[in-house]
Short mmCIF file of C-alpha atoms in Angstrom, two decimals:
data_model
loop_
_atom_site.label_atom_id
_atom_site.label_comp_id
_atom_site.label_asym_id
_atom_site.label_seq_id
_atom_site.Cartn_x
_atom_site.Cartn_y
_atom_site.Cartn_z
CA UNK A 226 10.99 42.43 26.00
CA UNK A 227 8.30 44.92 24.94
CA UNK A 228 6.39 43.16 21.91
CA UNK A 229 7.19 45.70 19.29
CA UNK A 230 7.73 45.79 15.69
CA UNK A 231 7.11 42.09 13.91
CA UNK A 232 4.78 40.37 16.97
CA UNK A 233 4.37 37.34 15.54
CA UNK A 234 3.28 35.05 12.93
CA UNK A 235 0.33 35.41 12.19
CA UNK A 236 -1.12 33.04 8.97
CA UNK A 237 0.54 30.27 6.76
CA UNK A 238 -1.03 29.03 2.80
CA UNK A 239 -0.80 25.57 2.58
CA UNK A 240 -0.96 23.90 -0.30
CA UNK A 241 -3.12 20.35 -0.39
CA UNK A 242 -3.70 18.11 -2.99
CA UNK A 243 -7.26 16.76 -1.47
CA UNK A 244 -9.38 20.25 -0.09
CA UNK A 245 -12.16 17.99 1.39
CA UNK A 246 -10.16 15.34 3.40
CA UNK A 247 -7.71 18.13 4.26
CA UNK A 248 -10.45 19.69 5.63
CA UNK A 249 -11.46 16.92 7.59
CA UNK A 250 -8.13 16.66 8.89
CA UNK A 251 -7.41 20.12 9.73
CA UNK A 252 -10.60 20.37 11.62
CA UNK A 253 -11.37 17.14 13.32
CA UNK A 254 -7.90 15.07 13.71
CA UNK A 255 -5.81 18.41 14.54
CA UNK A 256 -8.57 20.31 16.01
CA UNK A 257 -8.70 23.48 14.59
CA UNK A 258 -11.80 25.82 14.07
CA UNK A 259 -13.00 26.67 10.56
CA UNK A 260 -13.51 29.60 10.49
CA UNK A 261 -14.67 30.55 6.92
CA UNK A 262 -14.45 29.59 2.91
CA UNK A 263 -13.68 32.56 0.27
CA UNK A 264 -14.24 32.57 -3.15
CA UNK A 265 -11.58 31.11 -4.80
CA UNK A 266 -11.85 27.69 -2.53
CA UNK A 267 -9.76 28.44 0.11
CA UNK A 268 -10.55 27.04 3.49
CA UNK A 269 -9.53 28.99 6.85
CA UNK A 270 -8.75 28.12 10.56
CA UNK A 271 -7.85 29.08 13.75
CA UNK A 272 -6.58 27.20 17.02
CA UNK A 273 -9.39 27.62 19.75
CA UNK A 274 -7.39 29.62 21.81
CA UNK A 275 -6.25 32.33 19.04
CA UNK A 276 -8.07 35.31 18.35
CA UNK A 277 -7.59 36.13 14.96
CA UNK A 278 -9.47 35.39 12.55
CA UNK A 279 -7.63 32.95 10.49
CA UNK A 280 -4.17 31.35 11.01
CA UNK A 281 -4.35 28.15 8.74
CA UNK A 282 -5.53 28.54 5.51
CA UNK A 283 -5.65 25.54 2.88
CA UNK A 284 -6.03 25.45 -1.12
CA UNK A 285 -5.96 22.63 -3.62
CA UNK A 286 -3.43 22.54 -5.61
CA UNK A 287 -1.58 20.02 -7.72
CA UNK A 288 1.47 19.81 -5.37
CA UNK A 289 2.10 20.09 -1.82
CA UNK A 290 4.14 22.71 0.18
CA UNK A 291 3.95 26.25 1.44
CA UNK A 292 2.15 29.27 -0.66
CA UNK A 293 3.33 32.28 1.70
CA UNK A 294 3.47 32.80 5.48
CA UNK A 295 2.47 35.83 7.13
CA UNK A 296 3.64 37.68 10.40
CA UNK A 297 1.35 40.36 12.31
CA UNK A 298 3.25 44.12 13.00
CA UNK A 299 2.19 46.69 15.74
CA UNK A 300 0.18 48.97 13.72
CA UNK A 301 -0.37 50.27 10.29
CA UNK A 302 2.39 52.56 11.14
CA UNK A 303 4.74 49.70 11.73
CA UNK A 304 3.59 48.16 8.31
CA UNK A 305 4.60 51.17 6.12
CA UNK A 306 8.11 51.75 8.34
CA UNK A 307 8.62 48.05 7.24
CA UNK A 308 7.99 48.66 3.90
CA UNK A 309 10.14 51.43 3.61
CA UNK A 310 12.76 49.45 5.82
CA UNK A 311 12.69 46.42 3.26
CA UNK A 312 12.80 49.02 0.02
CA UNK A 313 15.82 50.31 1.57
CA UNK A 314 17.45 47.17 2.18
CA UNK A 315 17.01 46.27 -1.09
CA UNK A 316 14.21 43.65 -1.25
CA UNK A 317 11.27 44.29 -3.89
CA UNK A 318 7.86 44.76 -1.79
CA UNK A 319 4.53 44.28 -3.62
CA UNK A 320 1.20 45.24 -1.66
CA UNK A 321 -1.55 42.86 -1.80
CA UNK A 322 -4.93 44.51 -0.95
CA UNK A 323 -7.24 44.09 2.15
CA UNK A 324 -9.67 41.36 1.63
CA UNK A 325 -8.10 39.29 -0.68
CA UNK A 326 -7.60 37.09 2.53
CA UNK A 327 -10.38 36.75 4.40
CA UNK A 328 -11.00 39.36 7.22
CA UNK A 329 -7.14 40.73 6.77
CA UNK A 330 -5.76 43.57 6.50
CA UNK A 331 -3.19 45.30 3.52
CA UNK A 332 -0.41 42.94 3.38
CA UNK A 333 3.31 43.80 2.03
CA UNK A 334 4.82 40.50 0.26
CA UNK A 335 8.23 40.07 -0.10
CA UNK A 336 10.08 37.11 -0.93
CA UNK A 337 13.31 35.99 1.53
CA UNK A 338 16.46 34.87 0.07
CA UNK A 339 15.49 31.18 1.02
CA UNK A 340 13.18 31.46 -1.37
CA UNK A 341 9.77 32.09 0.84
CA UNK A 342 7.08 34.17 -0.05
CA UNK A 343 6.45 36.19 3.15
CA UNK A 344 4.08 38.88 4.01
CA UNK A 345 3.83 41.80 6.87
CA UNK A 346 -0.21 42.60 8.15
CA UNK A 347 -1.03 45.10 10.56
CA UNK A 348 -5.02 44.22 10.69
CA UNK A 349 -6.81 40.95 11.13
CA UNK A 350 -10.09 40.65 12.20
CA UNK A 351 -10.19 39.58 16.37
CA UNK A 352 -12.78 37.28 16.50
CA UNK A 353 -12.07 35.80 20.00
CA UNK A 354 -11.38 32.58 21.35
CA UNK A 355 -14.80 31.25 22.12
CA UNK A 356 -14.58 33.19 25.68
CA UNK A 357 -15.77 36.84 26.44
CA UNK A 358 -13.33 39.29 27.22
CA UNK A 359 -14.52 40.00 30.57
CA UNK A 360 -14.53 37.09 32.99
CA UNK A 361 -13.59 34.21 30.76
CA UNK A 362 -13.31 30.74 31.83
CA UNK A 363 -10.11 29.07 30.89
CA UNK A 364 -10.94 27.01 28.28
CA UNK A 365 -14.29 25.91 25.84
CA UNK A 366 -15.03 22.62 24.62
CA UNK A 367 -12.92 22.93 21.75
CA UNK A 368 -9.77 23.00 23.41
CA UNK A 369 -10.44 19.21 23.85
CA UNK A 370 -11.94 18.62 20.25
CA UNK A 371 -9.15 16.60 18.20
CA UNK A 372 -5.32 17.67 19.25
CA UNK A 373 -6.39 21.31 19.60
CA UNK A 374 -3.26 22.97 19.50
CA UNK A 375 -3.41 26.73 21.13
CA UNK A 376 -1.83 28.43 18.02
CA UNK A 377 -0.09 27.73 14.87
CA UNK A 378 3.52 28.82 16.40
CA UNK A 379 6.29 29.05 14.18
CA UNK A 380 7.61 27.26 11.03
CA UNK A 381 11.01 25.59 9.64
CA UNK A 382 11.85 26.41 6.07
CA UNK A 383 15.06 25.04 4.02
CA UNK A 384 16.20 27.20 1.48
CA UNK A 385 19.72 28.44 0.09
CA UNK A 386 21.84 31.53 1.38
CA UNK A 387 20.56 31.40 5.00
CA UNK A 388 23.57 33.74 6.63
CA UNK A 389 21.87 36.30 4.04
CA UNK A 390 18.46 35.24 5.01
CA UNK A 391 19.82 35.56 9.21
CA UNK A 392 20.94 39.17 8.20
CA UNK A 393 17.47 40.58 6.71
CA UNK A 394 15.63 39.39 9.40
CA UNK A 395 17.73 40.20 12.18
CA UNK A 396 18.89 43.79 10.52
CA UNK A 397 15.63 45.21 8.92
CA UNK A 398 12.71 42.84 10.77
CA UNK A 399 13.88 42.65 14.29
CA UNK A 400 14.30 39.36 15.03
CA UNK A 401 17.55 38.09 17.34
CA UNK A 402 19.20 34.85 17.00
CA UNK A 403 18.60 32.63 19.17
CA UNK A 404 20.13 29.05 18.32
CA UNK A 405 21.95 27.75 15.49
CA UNK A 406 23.56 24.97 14.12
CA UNK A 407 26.98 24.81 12.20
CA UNK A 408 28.43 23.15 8.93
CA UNK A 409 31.28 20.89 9.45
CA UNK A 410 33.97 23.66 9.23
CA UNK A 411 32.54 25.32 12.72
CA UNK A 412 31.77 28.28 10.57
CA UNK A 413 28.89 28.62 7.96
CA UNK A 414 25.48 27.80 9.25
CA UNK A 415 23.25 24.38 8.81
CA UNK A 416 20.27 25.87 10.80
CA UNK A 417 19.33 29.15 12.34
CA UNK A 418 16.26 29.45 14.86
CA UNK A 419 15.20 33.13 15.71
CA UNK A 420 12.88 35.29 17.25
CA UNK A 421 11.04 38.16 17.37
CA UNK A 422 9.65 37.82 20.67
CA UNK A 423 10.20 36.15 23.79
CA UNK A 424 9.66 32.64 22.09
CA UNK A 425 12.43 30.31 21.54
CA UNK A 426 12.02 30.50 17.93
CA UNK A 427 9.14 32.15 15.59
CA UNK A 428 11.37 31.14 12.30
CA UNK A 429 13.82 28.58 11.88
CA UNK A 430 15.64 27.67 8.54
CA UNK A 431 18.19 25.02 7.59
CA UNK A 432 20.19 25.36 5.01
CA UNK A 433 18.82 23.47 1.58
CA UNK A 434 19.61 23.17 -2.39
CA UNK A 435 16.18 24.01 -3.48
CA UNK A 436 14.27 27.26 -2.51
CA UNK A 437 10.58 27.58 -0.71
CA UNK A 438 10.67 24.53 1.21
CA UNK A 439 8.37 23.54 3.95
CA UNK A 440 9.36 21.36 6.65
CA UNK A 441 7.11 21.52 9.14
CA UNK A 442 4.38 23.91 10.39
CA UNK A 443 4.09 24.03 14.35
CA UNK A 444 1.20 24.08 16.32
CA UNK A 445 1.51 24.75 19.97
CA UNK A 446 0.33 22.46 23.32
CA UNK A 447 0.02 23.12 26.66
CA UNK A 448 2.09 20.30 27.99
CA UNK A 449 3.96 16.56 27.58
CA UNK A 450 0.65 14.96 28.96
CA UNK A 451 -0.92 16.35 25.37
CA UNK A 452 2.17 15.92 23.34
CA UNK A 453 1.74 12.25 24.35
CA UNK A 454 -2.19 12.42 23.75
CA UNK A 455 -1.71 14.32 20.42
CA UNK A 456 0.36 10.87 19.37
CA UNK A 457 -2.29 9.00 20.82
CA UNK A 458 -4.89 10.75 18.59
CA UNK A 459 -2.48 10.19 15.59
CA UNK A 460 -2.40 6.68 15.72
CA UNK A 461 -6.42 6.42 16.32
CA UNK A 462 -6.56 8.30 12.97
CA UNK A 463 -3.72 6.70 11.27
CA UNK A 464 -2.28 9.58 10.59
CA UNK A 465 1.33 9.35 9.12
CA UNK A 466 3.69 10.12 11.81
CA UNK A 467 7.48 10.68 11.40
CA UNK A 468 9.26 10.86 14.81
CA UNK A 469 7.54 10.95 18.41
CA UNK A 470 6.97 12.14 20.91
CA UNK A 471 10.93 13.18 21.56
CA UNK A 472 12.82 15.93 23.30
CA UNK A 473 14.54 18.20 20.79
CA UNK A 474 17.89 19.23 21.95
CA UNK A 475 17.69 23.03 20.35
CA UNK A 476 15.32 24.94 22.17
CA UNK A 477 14.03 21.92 24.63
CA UNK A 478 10.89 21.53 23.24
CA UNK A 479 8.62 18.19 23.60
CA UNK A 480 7.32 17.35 20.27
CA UNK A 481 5.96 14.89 17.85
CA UNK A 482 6.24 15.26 13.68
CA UNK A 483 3.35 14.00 11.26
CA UNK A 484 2.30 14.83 7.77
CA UNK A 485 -0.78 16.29 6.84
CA UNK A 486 -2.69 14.13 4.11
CA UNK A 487 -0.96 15.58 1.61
CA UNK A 488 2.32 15.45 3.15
CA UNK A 489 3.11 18.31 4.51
CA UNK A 490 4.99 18.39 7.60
CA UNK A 491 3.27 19.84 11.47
CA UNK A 492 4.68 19.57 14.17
CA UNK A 493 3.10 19.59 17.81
CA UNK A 494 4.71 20.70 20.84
CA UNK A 495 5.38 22.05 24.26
CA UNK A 496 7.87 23.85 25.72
CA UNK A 497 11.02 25.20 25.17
CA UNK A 498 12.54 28.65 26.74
CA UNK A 499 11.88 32.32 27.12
CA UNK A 500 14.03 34.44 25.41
CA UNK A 501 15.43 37.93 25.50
CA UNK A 502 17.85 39.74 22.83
CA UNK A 503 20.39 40.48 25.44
CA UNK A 504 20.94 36.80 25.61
CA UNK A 505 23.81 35.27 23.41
CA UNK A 506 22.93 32.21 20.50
CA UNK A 507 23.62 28.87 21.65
CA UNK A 508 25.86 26.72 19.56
CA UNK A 509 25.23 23.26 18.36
CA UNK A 510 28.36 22.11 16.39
CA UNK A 511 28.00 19.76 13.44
CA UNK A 512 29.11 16.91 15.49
CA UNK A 513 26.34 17.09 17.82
CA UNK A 514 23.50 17.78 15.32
CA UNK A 515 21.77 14.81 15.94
CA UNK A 516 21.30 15.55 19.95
CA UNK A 517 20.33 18.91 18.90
CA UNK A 518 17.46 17.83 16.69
CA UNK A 519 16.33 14.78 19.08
CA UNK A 520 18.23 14.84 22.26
CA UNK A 521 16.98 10.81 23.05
CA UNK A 522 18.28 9.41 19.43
CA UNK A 523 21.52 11.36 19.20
CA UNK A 524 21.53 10.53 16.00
CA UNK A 525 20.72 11.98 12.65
CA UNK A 526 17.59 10.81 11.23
CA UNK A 527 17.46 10.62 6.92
CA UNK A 528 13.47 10.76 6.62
CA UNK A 529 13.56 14.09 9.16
CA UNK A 530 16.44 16.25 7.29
CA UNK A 531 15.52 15.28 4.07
CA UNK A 532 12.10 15.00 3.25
CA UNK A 533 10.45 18.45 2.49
CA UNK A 534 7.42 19.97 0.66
CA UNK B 295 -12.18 10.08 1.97
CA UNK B 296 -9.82 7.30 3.31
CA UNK B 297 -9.12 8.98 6.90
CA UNK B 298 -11.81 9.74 8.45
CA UNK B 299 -10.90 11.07 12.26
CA UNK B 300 -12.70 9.10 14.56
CA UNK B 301 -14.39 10.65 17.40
CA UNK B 302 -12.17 11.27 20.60
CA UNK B 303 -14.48 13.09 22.65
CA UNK B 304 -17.44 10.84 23.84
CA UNK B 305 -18.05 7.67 25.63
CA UNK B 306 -20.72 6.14 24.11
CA UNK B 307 -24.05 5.38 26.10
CA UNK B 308 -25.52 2.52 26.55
CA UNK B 309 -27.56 2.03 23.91
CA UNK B 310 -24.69 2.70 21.46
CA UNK B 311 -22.55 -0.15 22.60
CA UNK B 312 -24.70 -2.95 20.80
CA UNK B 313 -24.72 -0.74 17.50
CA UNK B 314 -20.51 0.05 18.04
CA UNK B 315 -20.44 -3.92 18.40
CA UNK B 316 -21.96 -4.79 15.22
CA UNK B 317 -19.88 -1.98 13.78
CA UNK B 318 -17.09 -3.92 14.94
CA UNK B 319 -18.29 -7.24 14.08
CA UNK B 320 -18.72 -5.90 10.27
CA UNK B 321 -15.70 -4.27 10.16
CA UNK B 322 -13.87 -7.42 10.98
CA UNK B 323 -16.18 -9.22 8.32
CA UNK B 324 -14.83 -6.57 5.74
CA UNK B 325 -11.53 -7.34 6.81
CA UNK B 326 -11.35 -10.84 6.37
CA UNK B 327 -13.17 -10.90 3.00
CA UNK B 328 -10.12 -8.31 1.57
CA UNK B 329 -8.15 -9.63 -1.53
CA UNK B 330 -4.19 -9.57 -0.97
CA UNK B 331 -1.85 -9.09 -3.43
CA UNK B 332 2.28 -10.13 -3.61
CA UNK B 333 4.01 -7.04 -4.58
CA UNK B 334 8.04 -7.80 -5.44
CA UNK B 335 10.99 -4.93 -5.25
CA UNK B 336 12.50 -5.37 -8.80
CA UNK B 337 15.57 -3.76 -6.63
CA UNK B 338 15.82 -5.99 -4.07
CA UNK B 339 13.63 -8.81 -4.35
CA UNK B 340 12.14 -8.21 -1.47
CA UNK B 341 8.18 -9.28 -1.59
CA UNK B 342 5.27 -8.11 0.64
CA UNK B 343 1.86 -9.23 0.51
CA UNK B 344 -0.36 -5.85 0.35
CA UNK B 345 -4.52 -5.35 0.17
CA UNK B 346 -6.26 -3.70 -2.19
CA UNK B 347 -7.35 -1.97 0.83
CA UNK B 348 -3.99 -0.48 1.64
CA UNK B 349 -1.18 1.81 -0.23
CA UNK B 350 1.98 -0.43 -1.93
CA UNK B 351 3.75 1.89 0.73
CA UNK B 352 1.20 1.02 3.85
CA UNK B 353 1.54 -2.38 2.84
CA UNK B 354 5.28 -2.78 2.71
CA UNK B 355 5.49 -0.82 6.48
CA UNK B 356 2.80 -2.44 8.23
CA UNK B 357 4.71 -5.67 7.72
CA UNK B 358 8.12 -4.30 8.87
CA UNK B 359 9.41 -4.56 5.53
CA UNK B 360 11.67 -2.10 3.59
CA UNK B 361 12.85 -1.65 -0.05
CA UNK B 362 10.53 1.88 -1.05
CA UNK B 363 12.21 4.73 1.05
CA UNK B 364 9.64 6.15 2.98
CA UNK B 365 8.74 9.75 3.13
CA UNK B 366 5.76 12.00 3.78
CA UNK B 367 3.17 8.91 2.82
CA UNK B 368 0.77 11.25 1.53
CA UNK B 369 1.59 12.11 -2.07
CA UNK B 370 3.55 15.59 -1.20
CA UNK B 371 7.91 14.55 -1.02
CA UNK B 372 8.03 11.77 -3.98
CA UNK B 373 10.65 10.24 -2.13
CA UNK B 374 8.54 6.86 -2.41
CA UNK B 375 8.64 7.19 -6.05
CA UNK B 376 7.99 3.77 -8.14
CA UNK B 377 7.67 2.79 -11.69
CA UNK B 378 5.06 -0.04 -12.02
CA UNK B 379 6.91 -2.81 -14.00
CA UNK B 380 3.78 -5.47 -14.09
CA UNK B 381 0.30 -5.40 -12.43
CA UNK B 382 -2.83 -3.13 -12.47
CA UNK B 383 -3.57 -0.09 -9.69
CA UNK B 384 -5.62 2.53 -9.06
CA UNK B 385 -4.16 5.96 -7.77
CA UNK B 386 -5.23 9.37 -6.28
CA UNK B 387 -4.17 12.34 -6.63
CA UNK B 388 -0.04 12.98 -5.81
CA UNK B 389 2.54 16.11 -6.18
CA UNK B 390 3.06 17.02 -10.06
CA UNK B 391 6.39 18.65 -8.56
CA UNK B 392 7.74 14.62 -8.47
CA UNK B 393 5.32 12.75 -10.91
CA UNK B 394 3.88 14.94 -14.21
CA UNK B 395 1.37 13.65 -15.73
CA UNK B 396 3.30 11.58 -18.42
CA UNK B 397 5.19 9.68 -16.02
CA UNK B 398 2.17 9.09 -14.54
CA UNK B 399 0.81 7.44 -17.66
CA UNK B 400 3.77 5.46 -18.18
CA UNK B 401 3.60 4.12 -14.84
CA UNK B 402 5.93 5.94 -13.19
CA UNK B 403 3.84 7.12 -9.55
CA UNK B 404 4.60 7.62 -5.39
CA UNK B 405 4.15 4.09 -3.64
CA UNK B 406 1.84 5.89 -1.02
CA UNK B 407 -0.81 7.00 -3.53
CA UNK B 408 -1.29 3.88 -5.28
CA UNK B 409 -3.41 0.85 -4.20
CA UNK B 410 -2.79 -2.67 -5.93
CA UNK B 411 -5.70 -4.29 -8.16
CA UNK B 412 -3.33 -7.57 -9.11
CA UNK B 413 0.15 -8.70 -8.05
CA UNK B 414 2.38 -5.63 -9.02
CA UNK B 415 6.36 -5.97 -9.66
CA UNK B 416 7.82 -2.46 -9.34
CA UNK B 417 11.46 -0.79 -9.50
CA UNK B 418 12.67 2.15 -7.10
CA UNK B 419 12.88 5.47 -8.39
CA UNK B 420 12.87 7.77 -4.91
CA UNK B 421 15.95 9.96 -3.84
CA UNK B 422 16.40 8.25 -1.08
CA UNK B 423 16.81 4.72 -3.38
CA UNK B 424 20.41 4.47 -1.99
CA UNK B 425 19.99 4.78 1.34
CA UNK B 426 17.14 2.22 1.48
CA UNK B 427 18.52 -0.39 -0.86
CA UNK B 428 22.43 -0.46 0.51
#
C-alpha cells in the first residue's frame, strides 16, 4: 500500500511524576536519545534509528498518563484536507502553532471519542539517525545503548464508545481494521487494532469506563533475541515488569510489558504481520480473549486489562 | 534517584575489577546493616517483614507474599492504594488522580511509594481489594 494520507505516529506527551529519574530512565534503561529540553521543562527523545526529531516527550506533572499523541500526514496539503475532513465530520479542530513543540510543525488537535487528545503534523524537523544519508552503515553505537528500541510504534488506549471511535478513524483518517476483539454477545467490540499503514496495528483501543487512558506505549525491536535481552536489561535495572516476554495471540507479536517509573505502561516488541486494506479483520471472540492477548497463558490476566494511566 | 540504570555496555578492564569488588563488598555491608520492619494486612493478617530500604509494595512481592493488589508499582494506577493504620513512613511523590493531598495527610497513600520508618499496620483500599483478598 502506497503510504498516503496519516503515515504514522509520529510523537506521544507523557506525563511523569519524577522529570529527572524519568529522564534517566527514558535515556539510559530504555535507550532512547535526548534530543532536546524546551522552555516549559519538557524533555524530548527519539529511538536511534528514527529520524525525526522528537518522538517521546516527557513533563512533570502531578499524575501519570497520556497528554496527547501525535501522527505525521503527507504534506501540509494533507494537514489542511484533514482538517477540513474532521470539521466536516463533525469533530471540533483547534490549531496549535509551530514551535510550541520543539522542532514541529503546525499541529491540528482534536480530541477522539475515547477521550484522547490527538494531533495531525505535516513537518518535523529530520534530524537523522546517527548515519549519513549516503552510504550508511547499519547501525551506531546507540542501537546497543540500554533496550534501544528502533521507534516508538503504536499505542493502546481504553476509552468509551470505541465502534464510534473505529468509524472516525477508519471513515475520515484512513485507517483499516485490522483485528478486533468482541463483547460476550459476538457483537459490540472489546478491542479494535488498526492501521494506517502496512503495520499490524498503529492504534489499538479497548473498550473502558473512563476516558484518556493509557495502557501502554510501544517501542519497536528488531527481534525475540532482544525482546528476551530487553527483559534481561529490565531486571538488571529493576524495573517493574508486568508480563514477559510472551507471544500475543492478536497480531503475533513477541513482547514484554513494564511501567515506566511513574507507571506508565511500554511495551517492547517484535514482530507481528504486514498488512494491506484489501485484507479482511480477524476475529477473536470473547471466549478466546485470553489467547488473543497472550497466546502461552490463555488466560485473562487482572493486572494487564485493568490497570491503566 | 532510586533506579539508577546500570551500565550494560562495557566489560570492565582490569584495573576496574578490584574497585567493582569493593563496590560489591560495600554494597553487601549496606545490606546487612539495613533495619527491617513487620508490616501486617489489617485485611488479611497477612505479615511481611519489609526494609526501610524497600517500598511496603517491594517488600510484600519480593517475599512472594500477597494481600496489596499490585499494579503499575510506580505511583501512576493507585490500585495499591493503603491507608496507614499505625507506624511512621516516608513517601515520594504519587498520582493526585488516586491520592489528593488530604488523603495523603490522613494517611491514606499507594503501597509502592511509601517506605516504612517503624512497624506499619495498614488496611486495603485499591480497586482491585477483592480480587486480591478473596
Amino acid at each position: 500500500m502506497a503510504t498516503t494520507g496519516v503515515m504514522r505516529p509520529g510523537h506521544i506527551q507523557l506525563r511523569v511524576l519524577d522529570i529527572d529519574e524519568s529522564v534517566e530512565f527514558y535515556k539510559n534503561m530504555l535507550g532512547l536519545v535526548e534530543t532536546g529540553r524546551d522552555a516549559q521543562g519538557r524533555v524530548y527523545f527519539k529511538a536511534w534509528d528514527e529520524r525525526d526529531h522528537n518522538s517521546v516527550i516527557l513533563r512533570q506533572a502531578d499524575r501519570a498518563g497520556m497528554d496527547l499523541m501525535g501522527f505525521k500526514v503527507k504534506d501540509r496539503a494533507t494537514l489542511e484536507q484533514f482538517d477540513k475532513d474532521l470539521q466536516a465530520y463533525g469533530v471540533a479542530t483547534e490549531r496549535i502553532p509551530a514551535g510550541e513543540l520543539l522542532e514541529t510543525g503546525e499541529r491540528v488537535r482534536f480530541t477522539t471519542p475515547t477521550g484522547h487528545v490527538m494531533e495531525l503534523y505535516a513537518d518535523k524537523t529530520d534530524v537523522g539517525n546517527g548515519q549519513p544519508y549516503t552510504n550508511p552503515d547499519p547501525w551506531i553505537p546507540a542501537a546497543e545503548h540500554g533496550i534501544a528500541p528502533h521507534r516508538f510504534d503504536h499505542c493502546l488506549l481504553y476509552g468509551p464508545n470505541i465502534e464510534e471511535n473505529l468509524k472516525l478513524f477508519t471513515e475520515v483518517l484512513g485507517f483499516h481494521l485490522v483485528e478486533r476483539i468482541l463483547m460476550e454477545d459476538g457483537e459490540a467490540l472489546l478491542a479494535t487494532f488498526i492501521s494506517c499503514s502496512h503495520k499490524a496495528h498503529d492504534l489499538a483501543f479497548v473498550c473502558h469506563p473512563e476516558p484518556g487512558r493509557l495502557h501502554h506505549l510501544s517501542f519497536l525491536l528488531g527481534s525475540w533475541e532482544q525482546v528476551l535481552r530487553a527483559a534481561d536489561i529490565m531486571s538488571m535495572n529493576k524495573v517493574s515488569i508486568d508480563i514477559g516476554p510472551t507471544r500475543h495471540g492478536v497480531t503475533r507479536g513477541t513482547t514484554i510489558y513494564a511501567f515506566d517509573p511513574s507507571g506508565n505502561r511500554f511495551e517492547t516488541f517484535c514482530g507481528g504481520y504486514e498488512t494491506y486494506p484489501d485484507h479482511q479483520p480477524l476475529t477473536w471472540t470473547f471466549d478466546e480473549v485470553g489467547t488473543g492477548i497472550f497466546y502461552h497463558d490463555r488466560k485473562l490476566n487482572d493486572r494487564f486489562l485493568g490497570v491503566v494511566t | 534517584m532510586e533506579r539508577l540504570p546500570r551500565s550494560i555496555a562495557a566489560t570492565p578492564a582490569e584495573g576496574e575489577q578490584a574497585a567493582l569488588g569493593a563496590a560489591r563488598r560495600e554494597a553487601e555491608a549496606t545490606a546487612a546493616a539495613r533495619t527491617y520492619f513487620a508490616v501486617t494486612v489489617a485485611d488479611t493478617g497477612e505479615a511481611f517483614r519489609c526494609g526501610e530500604h524497600e517500598t511496603l509494595l517491594a517488600g510484600m512481592e519480593r517475599l512472594g507474599k500477597c494481600g496489596i493488589p499490585v499494579g503499575c508499582r510506580g505511583g501512576g494506577c493507585g490500585v495499591c492504594k493503603v491507608r496507614i493504620e499505625s507506624g511512621a513512613f516516608c513517601a515520594r511523590a504519587m498520582s493526585r488522580e488516586h491520592v489528593s493531598a488530604e488523603e495523603e495527610g490522613a494517611g491514606i497513600v499507594l503501597a509502592c511509594r511509601v517506605k516504612p520508618l517503624s512497624d506499619i499496620r495498614l488496611a486495603v483500599l485499591g480497586k482491585m481489594k477483592k480480587k486480591v483478598c478473596a
